[in-house]
Short mmCIF file of C-alpha atoms in Angstrom, two decimals:
data_model
loop_
_atom_site.label_atom_id
_atom_site.label_comp_id
_atom_site.label_asym_id
_atom_site.label_seq_id
_atom_site.Cartn_x
_atom_site.Cartn_y
_atom_site.Cartn_z
CA MET A 1335 -14.39 88.63 154.12
CA THR A 1336 -11.96 89.13 156.99
CA PHE A 1337 -8.62 91.84 157.69
CA LYS A 1338 -6.07 91.61 160.69
CA SER A 1339 -4.97 94.93 162.00
CA ASP A 1340 -3.85 95.97 165.19
CA TYR A 1341 -6.82 98.40 165.45
CA TYR A 1342 -9.71 96.06 164.54
CA LYS A 1343 -10.16 93.37 166.64
CA VAL A 1344 -13.23 90.77 166.77
CA TRP A 1345 -14.31 90.22 170.56
CA GLU A 1346 -13.05 86.26 170.25
CA GLU A 1347 -9.87 87.96 169.68
CA GLU A 1348 -9.84 89.71 172.49
CA LEU A 1349 -10.98 87.56 174.57
CA LYS A 1350 -8.66 84.67 174.15
CA GLU A 1351 -5.62 87.57 175.34
CA ASP A 1352 -7.81 87.84 178.82
CA SER A 1353 -8.79 84.40 180.48
CA ALA A 1354 -10.15 85.79 183.68
CA VAL A 1355 -13.49 86.47 182.12
CA ASP A 1356 -16.55 83.47 182.41
CA GLU A 1357 -18.65 82.57 179.43
CA GLN A 1358 -21.52 84.50 180.86
CA THR A 1359 -19.92 88.10 181.20
CA ALA A 1360 -18.07 87.51 177.91
CA ASN A 1361 -21.19 87.28 175.91
CA ALA A 1362 -22.46 90.30 177.89
CA ILE A 1363 -19.22 92.46 177.28
CA ALA A 1364 -18.79 91.50 173.79
CA GLY A 1365 -22.51 92.09 172.75
CA ARG A 1366 -21.88 96.13 173.67
CA LEU A 1367 -17.66 96.25 172.75
CA GLN A 1368 -18.54 94.69 169.63
CA GLY A 1369 -20.55 97.47 168.21
CA TYR A 1370 -18.09 100.48 169.42
CA GLU A 1371 -14.93 98.29 167.53
CA GLU A 1372 -17.62 98.40 164.33
CA ALA A 1373 -19.04 102.07 165.01
CA MET A 1374 -15.32 103.42 164.93
CA PHE A 1375 -14.43 100.87 161.85
CA GLY A 1376 -17.23 102.51 160.07
CA PHE A 1377 -15.77 105.91 161.16
CA VAL A 1378 -12.66 105.65 159.82
CA MET A 1379 -13.60 104.44 156.41
CA PHE A 1380 -16.01 107.42 156.22
CA LEU A 1381 -13.36 109.59 156.61
CA LEU A 1382 -11.81 107.82 153.42
CA VAL A 1383 -14.49 108.27 151.38
CA MET B 131 -54.59 104.75 158.79
CA SER B 132 -53.83 108.59 158.86
CA ASP B 133 -53.41 109.83 154.99
CA ALA B 134 -49.65 110.19 155.72
CA ALA B 135 -49.47 106.71 156.97
CA THR B 136 -51.43 105.38 153.33
CA LEU B 137 -49.03 107.47 151.20
CA ALA B 138 -46.41 105.80 152.85
CA GLN B 139 -47.61 102.35 152.00
CA GLU B 140 -48.27 103.27 148.55
CA ARG B 141 -44.71 104.75 147.98
CA THR B 142 -42.81 101.93 149.71
CA GLN B 143 -45.05 99.49 147.57
CA ILE B 144 -44.30 101.04 144.45
CA ILE B 145 -40.36 101.37 145.16
CA ASN B 146 -40.21 98.00 146.44
CA ASP B 147 -41.92 97.29 143.21
CA VAL B 148 -39.43 99.04 140.97
CA LEU B 149 -36.40 97.58 143.14
CA GLU B 150 -37.23 94.27 142.26
CA GLY B 151 -38.47 94.28 138.56
CA ARG B 152 -41.72 94.69 138.55
CA ILE B 153 -43.81 97.31 137.05
CA PRO B 154 -45.23 99.38 139.82
CA LYS B 155 -48.24 101.16 140.12
CA ARG B 156 -46.67 104.70 138.30
CA VAL B 157 -43.10 105.94 138.51
CA PRO B 158 -41.52 106.53 141.43
CA VAL B 159 -39.59 110.31 142.37
CA ILE B 160 -36.49 109.84 144.21
CA SER B 161 -34.17 112.95 144.14
CA ALA B 162 -31.02 113.77 146.30
CA LEU B 163 -31.09 117.01 147.14
CA THR B 164 -27.78 118.44 148.34
CA TYR B 165 -28.03 120.06 152.21
CA GLU B 166 -26.58 123.10 150.86
CA PHE B 167 -28.58 123.49 148.08
CA SER B 168 -31.67 123.03 150.64
CA VAL B 169 -30.10 125.10 153.15
CA GLU B 170 -29.77 128.68 150.90
CA TYR B 171 -33.37 127.25 149.10
CA ALA B 172 -34.34 127.60 153.04
CA GLY B 173 -33.11 131.51 153.30
CA LEU B 174 -30.02 130.39 155.60
CA ASP B 175 -26.27 131.19 155.15
CA LEU B 176 -24.01 128.23 154.10
CA LYS B 177 -21.43 129.23 155.60
CA THR B 178 -22.93 129.17 159.27
CA ALA B 179 -26.01 127.11 159.15
CA PRO B 180 -24.87 124.22 158.98
CA TRP B 181 -22.49 124.40 162.07
CA ASN B 182 -25.74 123.77 163.94
CA THR B 183 -27.23 120.50 163.85
CA ALA B 184 -30.99 121.72 165.12
CA ASN B 185 -31.40 123.46 161.17
CA PHE B 186 -31.70 120.03 159.81
CA LYS B 187 -34.61 119.74 160.67
CA THR B 188 -35.95 123.49 159.63
CA VAL B 189 -34.52 122.92 156.74
CA CYS B 190 -35.90 119.47 155.61
CA ASP B 191 -38.72 120.16 156.69
CA LYS B 192 -39.24 123.63 154.27
CA ILE B 193 -37.82 121.41 151.41
CA CYS B 194 -40.46 118.63 152.27
CA GLN B 195 -43.38 121.21 151.65
CA ASP B 196 -41.89 122.44 148.92
CA PHE B 197 -40.76 119.81 146.49
CA TYR B 198 -43.17 116.71 145.38
CA ALA B 199 -40.96 113.16 146.38
CA ASP B 200 -41.20 109.96 147.20
CA TYR B 201 -38.11 109.56 148.98
CA PHE B 202 -36.90 111.55 151.95
CA PRO B 203 -35.02 114.12 148.86
CA VAL B 204 -32.33 115.50 151.29
CA ILE B 205 -28.99 114.31 151.60
CA HIS B 206 -26.29 115.15 153.78
CA LEU B 207 -22.62 114.15 154.42
CA ARG B 208 -20.06 116.61 154.67
CA PHE B 209 -19.59 118.46 158.35
CA PRO B 210 -18.01 121.36 158.57
CA ALA B 211 -17.42 120.60 162.48
CA LEU B 212 -16.17 117.42 161.86
CA TYR B 213 -13.60 118.28 159.01
CA ARG B 214 -12.24 120.99 160.77
CA THR B 215 -11.69 119.57 164.74
CA LEU B 216 -9.47 117.02 162.36
CA GLY B 217 -7.90 119.82 160.68
CA ALA B 218 -8.94 118.40 157.29
CA LYS B 219 -6.86 118.73 153.68
CA ASN B 220 -8.96 116.41 151.81
CA TRP B 221 -12.50 118.93 152.58
CA ILE B 222 -12.40 122.30 153.13
CA VAL B 223 -14.74 124.69 153.95
CA GLY B 224 -14.80 127.55 150.75
CA SER B 225 -15.52 131.06 150.69
CA GLY B 226 -19.21 130.74 149.93
CA GLY B 227 -19.50 127.85 152.59
CA PHE B 228 -19.60 124.71 150.98
CA MET B 229 -17.13 121.41 150.77
CA GLN B 230 -15.04 121.57 148.51
CA HIS B 231 -12.48 118.23 147.69
CA PRO B 232 -9.01 119.20 146.82
CA GLU B 233 -6.63 116.86 145.17
CA VAL B 234 -4.50 115.13 147.90
CA GLU B 235 -2.03 112.71 148.52
CA GLY B 236 -2.62 110.21 151.69
CA LEU B 237 -0.07 107.95 150.27
CA HIS B 238 3.48 108.26 148.91
CA VAL B 239 4.11 105.80 145.56
CA ASP B 240 7.02 104.28 147.94
CA GLU B 241 4.76 103.37 150.54
CA TYR B 242 2.44 100.87 148.46
CA ASP B 243 3.80 98.20 149.96
CA ASP B 244 2.79 99.24 153.43
CA LEU B 245 -1.02 99.46 152.27
CA ILE B 246 -0.68 95.98 150.39
CA GLU B 247 0.66 94.53 153.48
CA ASN B 248 -1.61 96.11 156.07
CA PRO B 249 -4.52 98.38 154.97
CA PHE B 250 -6.12 99.47 157.85
CA ASN B 251 -2.78 99.21 159.67
CA CYS B 252 -1.18 101.94 156.96
CA ILE B 253 -4.51 104.01 156.87
CA MET B 254 -4.49 104.03 161.22
CA GLU B 255 -0.72 104.83 160.96
CA LYS B 256 0.00 106.83 157.33
CA VAL B 257 -2.69 108.29 155.64
CA LEU B 258 -5.10 109.76 158.31
CA PRO B 259 -2.49 111.42 159.79
CA ARG B 260 -1.49 112.94 156.27
CA LEU B 261 -4.87 114.11 155.26
CA TYR B 262 -6.00 115.12 159.07
CA ASP B 263 -3.57 117.66 160.49
CA ASN B 264 -4.53 117.27 163.99
CA LEU B 265 -4.16 113.65 164.00
CA ASN B 266 -0.20 113.87 163.31
CA ALA B 267 0.15 114.89 166.62
CA ASP B 268 1.33 113.32 169.95
CA PRO B 269 -0.91 110.77 170.92
CA VAL B 270 -2.45 112.38 173.61
CA THR B 271 -3.67 115.38 170.94
CA ARG B 272 -4.39 112.63 168.78
CA SER B 273 -6.83 111.02 171.14
CA MET B 274 -8.74 114.11 172.34
CA THR B 275 -9.25 114.81 168.42
CA MET B 276 -10.74 111.57 167.37
CA ALA B 277 -12.77 111.08 170.19
CA LYS B 278 -14.39 115.28 169.88
CA ALA B 279 -14.70 114.03 166.00
CA PHE B 280 -16.27 110.39 166.61
CA THR B 281 -18.52 112.08 169.12
CA ILE B 282 -19.21 114.97 166.50
CA PHE B 283 -20.15 112.42 163.54
CA SER B 284 -22.50 110.46 166.10
CA GLU B 285 -24.33 113.74 166.94
CA GLU B 286 -25.15 114.89 162.87
CA PHE B 287 -25.82 111.13 161.72
CA GLY B 288 -28.16 111.13 164.68
CA THR B 289 -29.93 113.81 163.97
CA ILE B 290 -29.84 112.98 160.36
CA GLY B 291 -31.74 110.07 161.29
CA ALA B 292 -34.25 110.99 163.69
CA VAL B 293 -35.13 113.89 161.27
CA THR B 294 -35.30 112.01 158.26
CA ALA B 295 -37.91 109.38 160.73
CA GLU B 296 -39.74 111.99 161.94
CA LEU B 297 -40.03 113.49 159.05
CA SER B 298 -40.88 110.68 156.62
CA ALA B 299 -43.50 110.02 158.73
CA LYS B 300 -45.15 113.60 158.66
CA TYR B 301 -45.23 113.61 155.13
CA GLY B 302 -45.94 110.11 154.00
CA TYR B 303 -42.27 108.84 152.20
CA ALA B 304 -41.75 105.34 151.44
CA ASN B 305 -40.14 102.86 154.21
CA ALA B 306 -36.76 102.69 152.78
CA ASN B 307 -33.29 102.92 152.91
CA LEU B 308 -31.19 103.55 150.20
CA PHE B 309 -27.86 104.76 152.05
CA THR B 310 -26.93 102.68 155.01
CA ALA B 311 -23.53 103.32 153.04
CA ALA B 312 -21.41 104.50 150.38
CA PRO B 313 -18.22 102.11 149.91
CA SER B 314 -16.21 103.17 147.14
CA ALA B 315 -15.46 100.84 145.00
CA PRO B 316 -11.71 99.30 145.64
CA PHE B 317 -9.94 101.08 142.60
CA ASP B 318 -11.19 104.51 143.30
CA PHE B 319 -10.69 103.99 147.01
CA VAL B 320 -6.90 104.04 146.04
CA ALA B 321 -7.41 106.77 143.63
CA ASP B 322 -9.45 109.65 145.37
CA GLN B 323 -7.72 109.63 148.63
CA PHE B 324 -4.78 107.54 149.16
CA ARG B 325 -2.84 108.28 146.11
CA GLY B 326 -4.84 111.16 143.93
CA PHE B 327 -5.72 111.80 140.35
CA LYS B 328 -2.58 112.52 139.09
CA ASN B 329 -0.87 110.17 140.53
CA ILE B 330 -3.09 107.12 139.92
CA SER B 331 -3.44 107.53 136.74
CA LEU B 332 0.60 107.65 136.14
CA ASP B 333 0.74 104.73 138.46
CA VAL B 334 -1.83 102.50 136.31
CA ARG B 335 0.97 103.19 133.43
CA ARG B 336 4.24 103.15 135.79
CA ILE B 337 3.27 100.14 137.88
CA PRO B 338 0.15 98.42 137.50
CA ASP B 339 1.31 95.61 139.89
CA LYS B 340 1.09 97.60 142.67
CA VAL B 341 -1.64 99.02 141.76
CA GLU B 342 -3.40 95.82 141.45
CA ALA B 343 -2.08 94.35 144.86
CA ALA B 344 -3.08 97.43 146.38
CA VAL B 345 -6.79 97.64 144.59
CA LYS B 346 -7.16 93.95 145.71
CA ALA B 347 -6.16 94.45 149.65
CA VAL B 348 -8.21 96.97 150.18
CA THR B 349 -11.32 94.95 148.69
CA PRO B 350 -12.03 93.05 152.11
CA LEU B 351 -12.71 96.76 154.24
CA LEU B 352 -15.44 98.02 151.32
CA ILE B 353 -17.21 94.95 151.56
CA LYS B 354 -17.18 95.60 155.63
CA MET B 355 -17.86 99.15 155.01
CA GLY B 356 -20.98 98.07 153.27
CA MET B 357 -22.00 94.94 154.78
CA PRO B 358 -25.12 95.29 157.10
CA ALA B 359 -25.09 94.22 160.73
CA SER B 360 -28.13 92.65 160.33
CA GLU B 361 -30.30 90.79 157.47
CA PRO B 362 -31.61 93.98 155.40
CA GLY B 363 -35.53 94.64 154.79
CA PRO B 364 -36.51 95.18 151.59
CA ASN B 365 -35.35 98.46 149.97
CA THR B 366 -32.33 98.27 151.95
CA GLY B 367 -29.61 100.05 149.53
CA VAL B 368 -25.45 100.73 149.56
CA PHE B 369 -24.67 103.63 147.52
CA MET B 370 -21.57 103.66 145.67
CA PRO B 371 -20.77 106.50 143.69
CA LEU B 372 -18.26 105.39 140.78
CA HIS B 373 -15.28 108.14 139.71
CA MET B 374 -12.31 106.66 137.33
CA PRO B 375 -13.60 104.70 134.66
CA PRO B 376 -14.44 107.06 132.50
CA PHE B 377 -10.79 108.40 132.69
CA MET B 378 -8.77 105.11 131.89
CA ARG B 379 -8.40 102.76 129.29
CA MET B 380 -10.56 99.57 128.78
CA LYS B 381 -7.36 97.79 129.19
CA ASP B 382 -6.55 99.13 132.29
CA PHE B 383 -9.98 98.55 133.74
CA GLU B 384 -10.93 95.05 132.81
CA ARG B 385 -7.30 94.65 134.96
CA LEU B 386 -7.64 97.22 137.78
CA TYR B 387 -10.75 97.91 138.17
CA TRP B 388 -13.72 95.87 137.45
CA PRO B 389 -12.43 92.89 139.30
CA THR B 390 -12.56 93.69 142.75
CA PHE B 391 -15.82 96.35 141.64
CA SER B 392 -17.41 93.46 140.66
CA GLN B 393 -16.92 91.43 143.54
CA VAL B 394 -18.10 93.82 145.87
CA VAL B 395 -21.28 94.28 143.97
CA GLU B 396 -22.14 90.35 144.10
CA THR B 397 -21.40 89.98 147.77
CA PHE B 398 -23.53 93.20 148.64
CA ALA B 399 -26.50 91.68 146.15
CA LYS B 400 -26.12 88.59 147.61
CA ALA B 401 -26.46 89.62 151.54
CA GLY B 402 -29.83 91.23 150.03
CA LEU B 403 -28.94 94.69 149.42
CA THR B 404 -30.12 96.87 146.66
CA VAL B 405 -26.61 98.28 144.97
CA LEU B 406 -27.00 101.95 144.08
CA ILE B 407 -24.19 103.18 141.53
CA PHE B 408 -23.56 106.27 140.57
CA MET B 409 -22.38 106.29 137.09
CA GLU B 410 -20.27 109.33 137.33
CA GLN B 411 -19.66 111.30 133.71
CA ASP B 412 -19.76 108.83 130.28
CA MET B 413 -20.01 105.30 131.00
CA MET B 414 -21.57 104.12 127.79
CA ARG B 415 -18.73 102.39 126.78
CA PHE B 416 -18.61 99.93 130.03
CA LEU B 417 -22.06 99.35 129.54
CA ASP B 418 -21.86 95.51 128.54
CA HIS B 419 -19.65 94.95 131.90
CA PHE B 420 -22.29 96.16 134.07
CA ALA B 421 -25.35 94.21 132.21
CA GLU B 422 -23.04 91.21 133.71
CA LEU B 423 -23.87 92.51 137.23
CA PRO B 424 -26.33 91.11 139.22
CA GLU B 425 -29.85 91.06 138.59
CA ASN B 426 -31.58 94.44 139.88
CA CYS B 427 -28.73 96.57 140.58
CA VAL B 428 -29.89 100.41 140.43
CA LEU B 429 -27.61 102.23 137.76
CA TRP B 430 -27.82 106.00 138.12
CA PHE B 431 -26.69 107.54 135.20
CA GLU B 432 -25.07 111.02 134.95
CA LYS B 433 -24.17 111.13 130.83
CA GLY B 434 -25.01 109.07 127.71
CA ASP B 435 -27.61 107.99 125.68
CA PRO B 436 -30.63 106.46 127.59
CA LYS B 437 -31.89 104.68 124.95
CA LEU B 438 -28.93 102.38 124.44
CA ALA B 439 -28.51 101.84 128.27
CA LYS B 440 -32.63 101.08 127.90
CA GLU B 441 -31.48 98.84 125.40
CA LYS B 442 -28.10 96.78 126.78
CA VAL B 443 -29.21 96.94 130.60
CA GLY B 444 -32.67 98.34 131.34
CA LYS B 445 -34.03 94.46 131.18
CA LYS B 446 -32.02 93.43 134.05
CA HIS B 447 -30.97 96.36 135.95
CA ILE B 448 -33.10 99.58 137.21
CA ILE B 449 -32.45 102.66 135.49
CA THR B 450 -32.32 106.42 136.87
CA GLY B 451 -30.78 109.40 136.20
CA PHE B 452 -29.85 111.23 132.31
CA TYR B 453 -32.15 114.32 133.24
CA PRO B 454 -29.19 117.83 132.52
CA VAL B 455 -29.55 119.50 135.91
CA THR B 456 -28.05 122.38 133.47
CA LEU B 457 -31.27 122.30 131.64
CA LEU B 458 -32.63 123.32 135.19
CA HIS B 459 -30.94 126.05 135.78
CA THR B 460 -30.98 127.42 132.18
CA GLY B 461 -34.43 126.00 130.82
CA THR B 462 -37.72 127.29 130.65
CA LYS B 463 -40.42 125.49 132.86
CA GLU B 464 -42.21 124.47 129.79
CA GLN B 465 -38.75 122.91 128.43
CA CYS B 466 -37.96 121.61 131.51
CA VAL B 467 -41.26 119.48 131.75
CA ASP B 468 -40.91 118.38 128.54
CA LYS B 469 -37.59 116.99 129.18
CA ALA B 470 -39.08 114.54 132.14
CA LYS B 471 -41.82 113.74 129.28
CA GLU B 472 -38.59 113.02 126.61
CA LEU B 473 -37.25 110.67 129.66
CA LEU B 474 -40.22 108.98 130.63
CA ASP B 475 -41.59 107.60 127.24
CA ILE B 476 -37.83 106.22 126.54
CA LEU B 477 -37.23 104.60 130.23
CA ALA B 478 -40.34 104.21 131.85
CA PRO B 479 -42.13 101.40 129.26
CA GLY B 480 -41.24 97.90 131.20
CA GLY B 481 -40.49 99.23 134.39
CA ARG B 482 -37.25 99.48 136.11
CA TYR B 483 -36.96 102.94 136.05
CA TYR B 484 -37.31 105.49 138.78
CA PHE B 485 -36.88 109.02 138.36
CA ASN B 486 -33.60 111.46 139.38
CA PHE B 487 -31.68 113.93 137.32
CA ASP B 488 -28.42 113.03 136.69
CA LYS B 489 -27.14 114.37 139.64
CA SER B 490 -27.64 116.40 142.80
CA PRO B 491 -27.82 120.22 142.25
CA LEU B 492 -25.26 121.15 144.34
CA THR B 493 -26.30 124.90 145.14
CA LEU B 494 -29.02 127.53 144.63
CA GLY B 495 -26.81 129.10 141.62
CA SER B 496 -26.61 125.40 140.10
CA ALA B 497 -30.29 124.87 139.27
CA ASN B 498 -33.58 127.07 139.65
CA PRO B 499 -35.61 125.82 141.76
CA GLU B 500 -39.11 126.39 140.66
CA ASN B 501 -38.04 124.68 137.33
CA ILE B 502 -37.03 121.49 140.23
CA LYS B 503 -40.60 121.95 141.22
CA ALA B 504 -42.34 121.64 138.16
CA VAL B 505 -40.48 118.18 136.51
CA LEU B 506 -40.87 116.81 140.22
CA ASP B 507 -44.84 117.56 140.26
CA TYR B 508 -45.04 116.55 137.08
CA VAL B 509 -43.19 113.20 137.11
CA GLY B 510 -45.34 112.37 140.54
CA HIS B 511 -48.76 113.29 139.27
CA ASN B 512 -48.31 112.21 135.81
CA ALA B 513 -46.57 109.44 134.93
CA ASN B 514 -48.69 106.59 135.90
CA TYR B 515 -48.51 102.59 133.62
#
């Protein structure tokens, strides 16, 4: 299940807005940055339980 | 192989057997003592000790030494440094140092449509600033607060993870992770911190369509919260404490609670997770519903009739709980052990049962530690199949 928000993005969405990044670099970035996106989502949800 | 490693292997096996519906060698003991109880038992001051992450290992080591367990026995979720940094209204440090959860209203009644339209935007823009004073600030202050809070959150869970691994290896606890996340049921999520107990009870009667739409809207967030990033290994679970059903009419429960809750549970089970459901208060009138959930959910009962639970859900799910913490406070050692024997006689036959209390003792004043030790020792050493 997915959801849309101004405050959570999957890397593919962010990549669409940045055409300057080549595929090899994009893969390297995704592995790192998506983890922080997920960690922040988990943190926000923790604040509500 | 060291003694601890051999013990860990045996304990992992019995827990794995129970969670997969097989009869284990003996009844596993999976107690969940709160960090607050543990701090006081270790002789530290609850007003000061939780502020220092270094105390976590000292406190837990003392618990591991003194209380029988097959799985790491301490749970810790409420961090005073985090809630103070955020200026929390939903978690307040009481005069004795215990974290209290007062009634709050993170979402006003005229904001349901915002939550329904985009739940995560609504959380970030409306709910969090209302529950956390220091996020209700200018953008610079807010970003600094969020950065500090996330650092504290990461440090606290980093400490818990490291100490759990170290002490599990030292004491030979099972290789299991039953609490990877604690997503609420969607209705409870809207009730607990968005609308509050009083407001949600009125909303259910006055604007049930809005409540239903809101509960459906937040469901994807709760599924995402509990789903593992990669394929879960054996003995991996998510913890779902249920709050509101005992206070709901059956028709409201069936319309507003059950559909999204069962959807969440089915999604987790399909992903290979064990769903550990804490049945707070008395849930006996909903047993037929729980019997419909995917096989091998863990149902941790607080109150009710253990014989009826065994009969209605005990052949499909795993049962735990029912042991009254109040008896640990008021009873003699002999009475406490006798109660454990009584529950073992009812719940252990056929497997699908592990021992735990009906709830976690919150503080040292809520249960006599000598009684806890006697009961855990008895079950740990005598409940063989």
